[in-house]
Amino acid sequence: MNAAYDIDGLRRQFPILGRTVYGRPLIYLDNAATSQTPECVVDSIVRMYTHTKANVHRGVHGLSQEATDLQEAARERVRAFINAESTDEVIFTRGTTEGINLVASSMGQLLPEGSEVIVSVMEHHANIVPWQLLGKRRGITLRPVAMTADGSLDMDDFRAAFNDRTSMVAMCHVSNVLGTVNPVKEIIAEAHRHGVPALIDGAQAVSHMHVDVRELDADFYVFSSHKMYGPTGVGVLYGKRKWLEMMPPYQGGGEMIGHVGFDGTTFADLPFKFEAGTPDFVGIAALHTAINWLEDTGIGAIAQHEHNLMEHTMAGLEEIPGIRFFGTAPGKAAVISFLVGNEHPYDVGMLLDKLGIAVRTGHHCAQPLMHALGIEGTVRLAFAAYNTIEEADSFTAALKRVAAMLA
Ligand SMILES: *Cc1c(COP(=O)(O)O)cnc(C)c1O
């Protein structure tokens, strides 16, 4: 592995990795569901609660000003992280799910009745259900794009999906089940050729690769803090100014208004128009720390480390009789989904758990994808910055034991 990558030093920053489960050292491989949090991020939460807690954008007092400055510094940090043009285009949400709901519900009001939104079969439920709710109200339907045998997006089917009713494209950057990295720049360019905007679900992308929303020319890009070493309860919606200005507010309340009267209300300027109520300013400040941590550690170095772990693990797993992998697209992210013979993924996951190994089992919030694959679910492991080659080997050895027990 890479000698310059200080895995021991890095692991010491994650106290949870030192704990045991059923008396065995924890091997945490459920990173696509949520990543663990380094001490510096936890410290920034504690620091805020013990030192700087006051409501933002409300008080004239010094503490409120400090809290506001921390939140707005975080907004600038996110802007730089994704290379947005302006902090006006960075909206804080509760997560990826809320970001997509915001766009579907607000942008959705601008889409013609009876129009079509192009998605893919590999979408997370978060990028399906909000559009269906909109569809119920406005007669908008989903056009899912198929995939090829290795779990790549079928680009021919994608190009064929457009018609004169198409009003939007909404797709994941990286599949949370298959690890497939979709060619989002090409996808966005194709959407624009047809004169429609594109939303990219980046929940599985931002902690594994550099994302530049201007280079991609994305209209909307959404992600969650808790999957990128940050706190829970915070997410980001990036939107191009031209859309955000046209879009009606998503929720009403404090923070998002200009003037309120019983005869009518005017709304605040961007980005506050979309941030009704008190935001999770503690979590937002901690996300700032998480982004610093991620970039100080190096996204490229982390991605290389994860890729090495995946290749090493796949090679070991291939020896297990009856193993089937789902998602083998070239250049895929470090997510491995598999089944062993006819064993139920839940049984495999339970036995691995007893050995201290945390993996995900089931449909991974992607039931239409499971349907397309003709299965009920998979066992999924996903690597993060702090996983080790020893953990990968322990996993492979444990799975061999489990497979033999169940056979
Ligand atoms: C996790 C995930 C989501 C949902 O994220 P939340 O943080 O639960 O809102 C959406 N899309 C993908 C691809 C995901 O992995």
PDB file of N, CA and C in Angstrom, residues 261-349:
ATOM      1  N   GLY A 261     -46.458  40.767   6.393  1.00  0.00           N
ATOM      2  CA  GLY A 261     -47.686  41.440   6.811  1.00  0.00           C
ATOM      3  C   GLY A 261     -48.839  40.505   6.531  1.00  0.00           C
ATOM      4  N   PHE A 262     -49.992  40.748   7.156  1.00  0.00           N
ATOM      5  CA  PHE A 262     -51.119  39.847   6.891  1.00  0.00           C
ATOM      6  C   PHE A 262     -51.665  40.034   5.487  1.00  0.00           C
ATOM      7  N   ASP A 263     -51.274  41.143   4.830  1.00  0.00           N
ATOM      8  CA  ASP A 263     -51.697  41.345   3.447  1.00  0.00           C
ATOM      9  C   ASP A 263     -50.676  40.781   2.461  1.00  0.00           C
ATOM     10  N   GLY A 264     -49.609  40.171   2.977  1.00  0.00           N
ATOM     11  CA  GLY A 264     -48.628  39.577   2.058  1.00  0.00           C
ATOM     12  C   GLY A 264     -47.235  39.651   2.621  1.00  0.00           C
ATOM     13  N   THR A 265     -46.350  38.863   2.026  1.00  0.00           N
ATOM     14  CA  THR A 265     -44.990  38.720   2.542  1.00  0.00           C
ATOM     15  C   THR A 265     -44.003  38.779   1.390  1.00  0.00           C
ATOM     16  N   THR A 266     -42.878  39.428   1.613  1.00  0.00           N
ATOM     17  CA  THR A 266     -41.804  39.373   0.618  1.00  0.00           C
ATOM     18  C   THR A 266     -40.717  38.457   1.163  1.00  0.00           C
ATOM     19  N   PHE A 267     -39.938  37.888   0.268  1.00  0.00           N
ATOM     20  CA  PHE A 267     -38.960  36.895   0.677  1.00  0.00           C
ATOM     21  C   PHE A 267     -37.546  37.462   0.695  1.00  0.00           C
ATOM     22  N   ALA A 268     -36.728  36.826   1.511  1.00  0.00           N
ATOM     23  CA  ALA A 268     -35.329  37.236   1.622  1.00  0.00           C
ATOM     24  C   ALA A 268     -34.586  36.887   0.338  1.00  0.00           C
ATOM     25  N   ASP A 269     -33.426  37.516   0.178  1.00  0.00           N
ATOM     26  CA  ASP A 269     -32.566  37.211  -0.968  1.00  0.00           C
ATOM     27  C   ASP A 269     -31.947  35.835  -0.783  1.00  0.00           C
ATOM     28  N   LEU A 270     -31.327  35.352  -1.846  1.00  0.00           N
ATOM     29  CA  LEU A 270     -30.575  34.098  -1.786  1.00  0.00           C
ATOM     30  C   LEU A 270     -29.387  34.271  -0.847  1.00  0.00           C
ATOM     31  N   PRO A 271     -28.992  33.228  -0.154  1.00  0.00           N
ATOM     32  CA  PRO A 271     -29.550  31.885  -0.146  1.00  0.00           C
ATOM     33  C   PRO A 271     -30.673  31.715   0.894  1.00  0.00           C
ATOM     34  N   PHE A 272     -30.959  32.818   1.660  1.00  0.00           N
ATOM     35  CA  PHE A 272     -31.837  32.677   2.842  1.00  0.00           C
ATOM     36  C   PHE A 272     -33.288  32.378   2.474  1.00  0.00           C
ATOM     37  N   LYS A 273     -33.671  32.713   1.248  1.00  0.00           N
ATOM     38  CA  LYS A 273     -35.038  32.421   0.778  1.00  0.00           C
ATOM     39  C   LYS A 273     -35.390  30.943   0.952  1.00  0.00           C
ATOM     40  N   PHE A 274     -34.368  30.083   0.894  1.00  0.00           N
ATOM     41  CA  PHE A 274     -34.617  28.633   1.002  1.00  0.00           C
ATOM     42  C   PHE A 274     -34.230  28.064   2.369  1.00  0.00           C
ATOM     43  N   GLU A 275     -33.961  28.933   3.324  1.00  0.00           N
ATOM     44  CA  GLU A 275     -33.541  28.437   4.642  1.00  0.00           C
ATOM     45  C   GLU A 275     -34.494  28.926   5.725  1.00  0.00           C
ATOM     46  N   ALA A 276     -35.716  28.392   5.710  1.00  0.00           N
ATOM     47  CA  ALA A 276     -36.716  28.794   6.696  1.00  0.00           C
ATOM     48  C   ALA A 276     -36.371  28.214   8.068  1.00  0.00           C
ATOM     49  N   GLY A 277     -36.554  28.998   9.088  1.00  0.00           N
ATOM     50  CA  GLY A 277     -36.340  28.512  10.456  1.00  0.00           C
ATOM     51  C   GLY A 277     -34.877  28.543  10.861  1.00  0.00           C
ATOM     52  N   THR A 278     -34.636  28.213  12.123  1.00  0.00           N
ATOM     53  CA  THR A 278     -33.261  28.209  12.627  1.00  0.00           C
ATOM     54  C   THR A 278     -32.504  27.042  12.006  1.00  0.00           C
ATOM     55  N   PRO A 279     -31.423  27.319  11.315  1.00  0.00           N
ATOM     56  CA  PRO A 279     -30.653  26.229  10.706  1.00  0.00           C
ATOM     57  C   PRO A 279     -29.846  25.485  11.769  1.00  0.00           C
ATOM     58  N   ASP A 280     -29.309  24.341  11.404  1.00  0.00           N
ATOM     59  CA  ASP A 280     -28.434  23.596  12.318  1.00  0.00           C
ATOM     60  C   ASP A 280     -27.048  24.247  12.270  1.00  0.00           C
ATOM     61  N   PHE A 281     -26.976  25.433  12.913  1.00  0.00           N
ATOM     62  CA  PHE A 281     -25.733  26.205  12.779  1.00  0.00           C
ATOM     63  C   PHE A 281     -24.553  25.510  13.457  1.00  0.00           C
ATOM     64  N   VAL A 282     -24.824  24.661  14.455  1.00  0.00           N
ATOM     65  CA  VAL A 282     -23.735  23.902  15.085  1.00  0.00           C
ATOM     66  C   VAL A 282     -23.191  22.862  14.096  1.00  0.00           C
ATOM     67  N   GLY A 283     -24.111  22.134  13.481  1.00  0.00           N
ATOM     68  CA  GLY A 283     -23.712  21.143  12.493  1.00  0.00           C
ATOM     69  C   GLY A 283     -23.033  21.775  11.288  1.00  0.00           C
ATOM     70  N   ILE A 284     -23.513  22.936  10.899  1.00  0.00           N
ATOM     71  CA  ILE A 284     -22.936  23.620   9.733  1.00  0.00           C
ATOM     72  C   ILE A 284     -21.484  24.013  10.018  1.00  0.00           C
ATOM     73  N   ALA A 285     -21.235  24.529  11.230  1.00  0.00           N
ATOM     74  CA  ALA A 285     -19.859  24.889  11.590  1.00  0.00           C
ATOM     75  C   ALA A 285     -18.978  23.636  11.639  1.00  0.00           C
ATOM     76  N   ALA A 286     -19.555  22.513  12.095  1.00  0.00           N
ATOM     77  CA  ALA A 286     -18.789  21.264  12.165  1.00  0.00           C
ATOM     78  C   ALA A 286     -18.526  20.698  10.765  1.00  0.00           C
ATOM     79  N   LEU A 287     -19.458  20.931   9.848  1.00  0.00           N
ATOM     80  CA  LEU A 287     -19.221  20.520   8.452  1.00  0.00           C
ATOM     81  C   LEU A 287     -18.007  21.252   7.889  1.00  0.00           C
ATOM     82  N   HIS A 288     -17.872  22.510   8.284  1.00  0.00           N
ATOM     83  CA  HIS A 288     -16.699  23.292   7.873  1.00  0.00           C
ATOM     84  C   HIS A 288     -15.412  22.558   8.286  1.00  0.00           C
ATOM     85  N   THR A 289     -15.385  22.105   9.544  1.00  0.00           N
ATOM     86  CA  THR A 289     -14.215  21.376  10.045  1.00  0.00           C
ATOM     87  C   THR A 289     -14.008  20.074   9.273  1.00  0.00           C
ATOM     88  N   ALA A 290     -15.123  19.386   8.949  1.00  0.00           N
ATOM     89  CA  ALA A 290     -15.019  18.111   8.227  1.00  0.00           C
ATOM     90  C   ALA A 290     -14.420  18.326   6.833  1.00  0.00           C
ATOM     91  N   ILE A 291     -14.824  19.401   6.174  1.00  0.00           N
ATOM     92  CA  ILE A 291     -14.275  19.677   4.840  1.00  0.00           C
ATOM     93  C   ILE A 291     -12.779  19.978   4.949  1.00  0.00           C
ATOM     94  N   ASN A 292     -12.401  20.747   5.978  1.00  0.00           N
ATOM     95  CA  ASN A 292     -10.966  20.995   6.187  1.00  0.00           C
ATOM     96  C   ASN A 292     -10.227  19.684   6.397  1.00  0.00           C
ATOM     97  N   TRP A 293     -10.814  18.811   7.217  1.00  0.00           N
ATOM     98  CA  TRP A 293     -10.173  17.514   7.499  1.00  0.00           C
ATOM     99  C   TRP A 293     -10.011  16.699   6.209  1.00  0.00           C
ATOM    100  N   LEU A 294     -11.075  16.675   5.435  1.00  0.00           N
ATOM    101  CA  LEU A 294     -11.079  15.898   4.186  1.00  0.00           C
ATOM    102  C   LEU A 294     -10.010  16.417   3.229  1.00  0.00           C
ATOM    103  N   GLU A 295      -9.921  17.721   3.099  1.00  0.00           N
ATOM    104  CA  GLU A 295      -8.955  18.267   2.144  1.00  0.00           C
ATOM    105  C   GLU A 295      -7.535  18.221   2.687  1.00  0.00           C
ATOM    106  N   ASP A 296      -7.384  18.343   4.017  1.00  0.00           N
ATOM    107  CA  ASP A 296      -6.035  18.210   4.592  1.00  0.00           C
ATOM    108  C   ASP A 296      -5.530  16.781   4.425  1.00  0.00           C
ATOM    109  N   THR A 297      -6.429  15.817   4.623  1.00  0.00           N
ATOM    110  CA  THR A 297      -6.038  14.409   4.443  1.00  0.00           C
ATOM    111  C   THR A 297      -5.795  14.137   2.962  1.00  0.00           C
ATOM    112  N   GLY A 298      -6.591  14.775   2.121  1.00  0.00           N
ATOM    113  CA  GLY A 298      -6.394  14.649   0.673  1.00  0.00           C
ATOM    114  C   GLY A 298      -7.405  13.705   0.040  1.00  0.00           C
ATOM    115  N   ILE A 299      -8.338  14.247  -0.700  1.00  0.00           N
ATOM    116  CA  ILE A 299      -9.379  13.407  -1.322  1.00  0.00           C
ATOM    117  C   ILE A 299      -8.745  12.417  -2.294  1.00  0.00           C
ATOM    118  N   GLY A 300      -7.743  12.877  -3.034  1.00  0.00           N
ATOM    119  CA  GLY A 300      -7.077  11.988  -3.997  1.00  0.00           C
ATOM    120  C   GLY A 300      -6.392  10.828  -3.293  1.00  0.00           C
ATOM    121  N   ALA A 301      -5.699  11.124  -2.189  1.00  0.00           N
ATOM    122  CA  ALA A 301      -4.994  10.078  -1.433  1.00  0.00           C
ATOM    123  C   ALA A 301      -5.999   9.093  -0.825  1.00  0.00           C
ATOM    124  N   ILE A 302      -7.094   9.615  -0.311  1.00  0.00           N
ATOM    125  CA  ILE A 302      -8.135   8.754   0.272  1.00  0.00           C
ATOM    126  C   ILE A 302      -8.714   7.842  -0.818  1.00  0.00           C
ATOM    127  N   ALA A 303      -9.029   8.420  -1.966  1.00  0.00           N
ATOM    128  CA  ALA A 303      -9.637   7.641  -3.054  1.00  0.00           C
ATOM    129  C   ALA A 303      -8.690   6.530  -3.507  1.00  0.00           C
ATOM    130  N   GLN A 304      -7.400   6.848  -3.587  1.00  0.00           N
ATOM    131  CA  GLN A 304      -6.416   5.835  -3.999  1.00  0.00           C
ATOM    132  C   GLN A 304      -6.352   4.706  -2.975  1.00  0.00           C
ATOM    133  N   HIS A 305      -6.333   5.090  -1.692  1.00  0.00           N
ATOM    134  CA  HIS A 305      -6.309   4.113  -0.597  1.00  0.00           C
ATOM    135  C   HIS A 305      -7.536   3.204  -0.665  1.00  0.00           C
ATOM    136  N   GLU A 306      -8.713   3.799  -0.838  1.00  0.00           N
ATOM    137  CA  GLU A 306      -9.955   3.025  -0.910  1.00  0.00           C
ATOM    138  C   GLU A 306      -9.951   2.093  -2.124  1.00  0.00           C
ATOM    139  N   HIS A 307      -9.430   2.611  -3.231  1.00  0.00           N
ATOM    140  CA  HIS A 307      -9.380   1.808  -4.455  1.00  0.00           C
ATOM    141  C   HIS A 307      -8.473   0.587  -4.255  1.00  0.00           C
ATOM    142  N   ASN A 308      -7.318   0.804  -3.617  1.00  0.00           N
ATOM    143  CA  ASN A 308      -6.406  -0.321  -3.339  1.00  0.00           C
ATOM    144  C   ASN A 308      -7.097  -1.370  -2.471  1.00  0.00           C
ATOM    145  N   LEU A 309      -7.823  -0.897  -1.442  1.00  0.00           N
ATOM    146  CA  LEU A 309      -8.537  -1.825  -0.553  1.00  0.00           C
ATOM    147  C   LEU A 309      -9.579  -2.622  -1.330  1.00  0.00           C
ATOM    148  N   MET A 310     -10.281  -1.946  -2.226  1.00  0.00           N
ATOM    149  CA  MET A 310     -11.328  -2.632  -2.992  1.00  0.00           C
ATOM    150  C   MET A 310     -10.727  -3.701  -3.900  1.00  0.00           C
ATOM    151  N   GLU A 311      -9.665  -3.348  -4.632  1.00  0.00           N
ATOM    152  CA  GLU A 311      -9.045  -4.311  -5.559  1.00  0.00           C
ATOM    153  C   GLU A 311      -8.544  -5.532  -4.788  1.00  0.00           C
ATOM    154  N   HIS A 312      -7.888  -5.264  -3.666  1.00  0.00           N
ATOM    155  CA  HIS A 312      -7.337  -6.326  -2.828  1.00  0.00           C
ATOM    156  C   HIS A 312      -8.465  -7.241  -2.334  1.00  0.00           C
ATOM    157  N   THR A 313      -9.550  -6.627  -1.873  1.00  0.00           N
ATOM    158  CA  THR A 313     -10.672  -7.405  -1.325  1.00  0.00           C
ATOM    159  C   THR A 313     -11.370  -8.216  -2.413  1.00  0.00           C
ATOM    160  N   MET A 314     -11.612  -7.600  -3.552  1.00  0.00           N
ATOM    161  CA  MET A 314     -12.280  -8.307  -4.665  1.00  0.00           C
ATOM    162  C   MET A 314     -11.476  -9.547  -5.044  1.00  0.00           C
ATOM    163  N   ALA A 315     -10.154  -9.404  -5.100  1.00  0.00           N
ATOM    164  CA  ALA A 315      -9.302 -10.531  -5.497  1.00  0.00           C
ATOM    165  C   ALA A 315      -9.475 -11.684  -4.506  1.00  0.00           C
ATOM    166  N   GLY A 316      -9.539 -11.359  -3.207  1.00  0.00           N
ATOM    167  CA  GLY A 316      -9.711 -12.395  -2.192  1.00  0.00           C
ATOM    168  C   GLY A 316     -11.099 -13.029  -2.246  1.00  0.00           C
ATOM    169  N   LEU A 317     -12.108 -12.198  -2.467  1.00  0.00           N
ATOM    170  CA  LEU A 317     -13.494 -12.697  -2.446  1.00  0.00           C
ATOM    171  C   LEU A 317     -13.788 -13.605  -3.634  1.00  0.00           C
ATOM    172  N   GLU A 318     -13.083 -13.359  -4.723  1.00  0.00           N
ATOM    173  CA  GLU A 318     -13.337 -14.158  -5.933  1.00  0.00           C
ATOM    174  C   GLU A 318     -13.106 -15.648  -5.708  1.00  0.00           C
ATOM    175  N   GLU A 319     -12.315 -15.976  -4.687  1.00  0.00           N
ATOM    176  CA  GLU A 319     -12.039 -17.395  -4.391  1.00  0.00           C
ATOM    177  C   GLU A 319     -13.236 -18.103  -3.750  1.00  0.00           C
ATOM    178  N   ILE A 320     -14.212 -17.339  -3.284  1.00  0.00           N
ATOM    179  CA  ILE A 320     -15.334 -17.963  -2.567  1.00  0.00           C
ATOM    180  C   ILE A 320     -16.309 -18.571  -3.577  1.00  0.00           C
ATOM    181  N   PRO A 321     -16.577 -19.882  -3.470  1.00  0.00           N
ATOM    182  CA  PRO A 321     -17.463 -20.529  -4.438  1.00  0.00           C
ATOM    183  C   PRO A 321     -18.863 -19.908  -4.403  1.00  0.00           C
ATOM    184  N   GLY A 322     -19.417 -19.652  -5.563  1.00  0.00           N
ATOM    185  CA  GLY A 322     -20.799 -19.169  -5.654  1.00  0.00           C
ATOM    186  C   GLY A 322     -20.966 -17.690  -5.389  1.00  0.00           C
ATOM    187  N   ILE A 323     -19.861 -16.927  -5.259  1.00  0.00           N
ATOM    188  CA  ILE A 323     -20.029 -15.485  -4.998  1.00  0.00           C
ATOM    189  C   ILE A 323     -20.398 -14.772  -6.299  1.00  0.00           C
ATOM    190  N   ARG A 324     -21.340 -13.832  -6.191  1.00  0.00           N
ATOM    191  CA  ARG A 324     -21.764 -13.030  -7.351  1.00  0.00           C
ATOM    192  C   ARG A 324     -21.634 -11.567  -6.970  1.00  0.00           C
ATOM    193  N   PHE A 325     -20.948 -10.798  -7.832  1.00  0.00           N
ATOM    194  CA  PHE A 325     -20.799  -9.352  -7.587  1.00  0.00           C
ATOM    195  C   PHE A 325     -21.831  -8.580  -8.399  1.00  0.00           C
ATOM    196  N   PHE A 326     -22.337  -7.499  -7.802  1.00  0.00           N
ATOM    197  CA  PHE A 326     -23.265  -6.614  -8.521  1.00  0.00           C
ATOM    198  C   PHE A 326     -22.603  -5.250  -8.652  1.00  0.00           C
ATOM    199  N   GLY A 327     -22.277  -4.884  -9.894  1.00  0.00           N
ATOM    200  CA  GLY A 327     -21.586  -3.617 -10.129  1.00  0.00           C
ATOM    201  C   GLY A 327     -20.101  -3.848 -10.315  1.00  0.00           C
ATOM    202  N   THR A 328     -19.686  -3.920 -11.571  1.00  0.00           N
ATOM    203  CA  THR A 328     -18.256  -4.131 -11.867  1.00  0.00           C
ATOM    204  C   THR A 328     -17.826  -3.144 -12.948  1.00  0.00           C
ATOM    205  N   ALA A 329     -18.459  -1.984 -12.980  1.00  0.00           N
ATOM    206  CA  ALA A 329     -18.144  -0.992 -14.015  1.00  0.00           C
ATOM    207  C   ALA A 329     -16.710  -0.498 -13.848  1.00  0.00           C
ATOM    208  N   PRO A 330     -16.032  -0.222 -14.963  1.00  0.00           N
ATOM    209  CA  PRO A 330     -14.674   0.306 -14.879  1.00  0.00           C
ATOM    210  C   PRO A 330     -14.649   1.628 -14.093  1.00  0.00           C
ATOM    211  N   GLY A 331     -13.613   1.806 -13.275  1.00  0.00           N
ATOM    212  CA  GLY A 331     -13.456   3.051 -12.520  1.00  0.00           C
ATOM    213  C   GLY A 331     -14.450   3.218 -11.389  1.00  0.00           C
ATOM    214  N   LYS A 332     -15.073   2.119 -10.943  1.00  0.00           N
ATOM    215  CA  LYS A 332     -16.102   2.241  -9.905  1.00  0.00           C
ATOM    216  C   LYS A 332     -15.515   2.678  -8.558  1.00  0.00           C
ATOM    217  N   ALA A 333     -16.371   3.232  -7.725  1.00  0.00           N
ATOM    218  CA  ALA A 333     -15.975   3.647  -6.377  1.00  0.00           C
ATOM    219  C   ALA A 333     -15.841   2.403  -5.494  1.00  0.00           C
ATOM    220  N   ALA A 334     -15.280   2.578  -4.288  1.00  0.00           N
ATOM    221  CA  ALA A 334     -14.915   1.444  -3.431  1.00  0.00           C
ATOM    222  C   ALA A 334     -16.104   0.889  -2.661  1.00  0.00           C
ATOM    223  N   VAL A 335     -17.101   0.448  -3.413  1.00  0.00           N
ATOM    224  CA  VAL A 335     -18.306  -0.178  -2.859  1.00  0.00           C
ATOM    225  C   VAL A 335     -18.394  -1.569  -3.473  1.00  0.00           C
ATOM    226  N   ILE A 336     -18.596  -2.591  -2.641  1.00  0.00           N
ATOM    227  CA  ILE A 336     -18.716  -3.955  -3.165  1.00  0.00           C
ATOM    228  C   ILE A 336     -20.062  -4.523  -2.713  1.00  0.00           C
ATOM    229  N   SER A 337     -20.900  -4.877  -3.694  1.00  0.00           N
ATOM    230  CA  SER A 337     -22.190  -5.519  -3.400  1.00  0.00           C
ATOM    231  C   SER A 337     -22.115  -6.942  -3.904  1.00  0.00           C
ATOM    232  N   PHE A 338     -22.555  -7.894  -3.081  1.00  0.00           N
ATOM    233  CA  PHE A 338     -22.434  -9.288  -3.517  1.00  0.00           C
ATOM    234  C   PHE A 338     -23.480 -10.173  -2.860  1.00  0.00           C
ATOM    235  N   LEU A 339     -23.603 -11.389  -3.392  1.00  0.00           N
ATOM    236  CA  LEU A 339     -24.384 -12.465  -2.786  1.00  0.00           C
ATOM    237  C   LEU A 339     -23.525 -13.719  -2.835  1.00  0.00           C
ATOM    238  N   VAL A 340     -23.740 -14.608  -1.863  1.00  0.00           N
ATOM    239  CA  VAL A 340     -23.028 -15.881  -1.868  1.00  0.00           C
ATOM    240  C   VAL A 340     -24.061 -16.992  -2.094  1.00  0.00           C
ATOM    241  N   GLY A 341     -23.934 -17.695  -3.225  1.00  0.00           N
ATOM    242  CA  GLY A 341     -24.867 -18.771  -3.554  1.00  0.00           C
ATOM    243  C   GLY A 341     -26.298 -18.289  -3.418  1.00  0.00           C
ATOM    244  N   ASN A 342     -27.127 -19.071  -2.722  1.00  0.00           N
ATOM    245  CA  ASN A 342     -28.516 -18.658  -2.516  1.00  0.00           C
ATOM    246  C   ASN A 342     -28.735 -18.160  -1.092  1.00  0.00           C
ATOM    247  N   GLU A 343     -27.658 -17.843  -0.412  1.00  0.00           N
ATOM    248  CA  GLU A 343     -27.799 -17.408   0.980  1.00  0.00           C
ATOM    249  C   GLU A 343     -28.474 -16.047   1.045  1.00  0.00           C
ATOM    250  N   HIS A 344     -29.351 -15.901   2.021  1.00  0.00           N
ATOM    251  CA  HIS A 344     -30.034 -14.621   2.203  1.00  0.00           C
ATOM    252  C   HIS A 344     -29.024 -13.591   2.738  1.00  0.00           C
ATOM    253  N   PRO A 345     -29.004 -12.380   2.152  1.00  0.00           N
ATOM    254  CA  PRO A 345     -28.024 -11.377   2.613  1.00  0.00           C
ATOM    255  C   PRO A 345     -28.122 -11.093   4.111  1.00  0.00           C
ATOM    256  N   TYR A 346     -29.333 -11.171   4.643  1.00  0.00           N
ATOM    257  CA  TYR A 346     -29.531 -10.898   6.061  1.00  0.00           C
ATOM    258  C   TYR A 346     -28.791 -11.916   6.932  1.00  0.00           C
ATOM    259  N   ASP A 347     -28.823 -13.195   6.538  1.00  0.00           N
ATOM    260  CA  ASP A 347     -28.120 -14.236   7.301  1.00  0.00           C
ATOM    261  C   ASP A 347     -26.615 -13.994   7.272  1.00  0.00           C
ATOM    262  N   VAL A 348     -26.115 -13.628   6.098  1.00  0.00           N
ATOM    263  CA  VAL A 348     -24.678 -13.356   5.959  1.00  0.00           C
ATOM    264  C   VAL A 348     -24.292 -12.166   6.846  1.00  0.00           C
ATOM    265  N   GLY A 349     -25.108 -11.109   6.780  1.00  0.00           N
ATOM    266  CA  GLY A 349     -24.830  -9.895   7.557  1.00  0.00           C
ATOM    267  C   GLY A 349     -24.863 -10.147   9.056  1.00  0.00           C
TER     268      GLY A 349
END
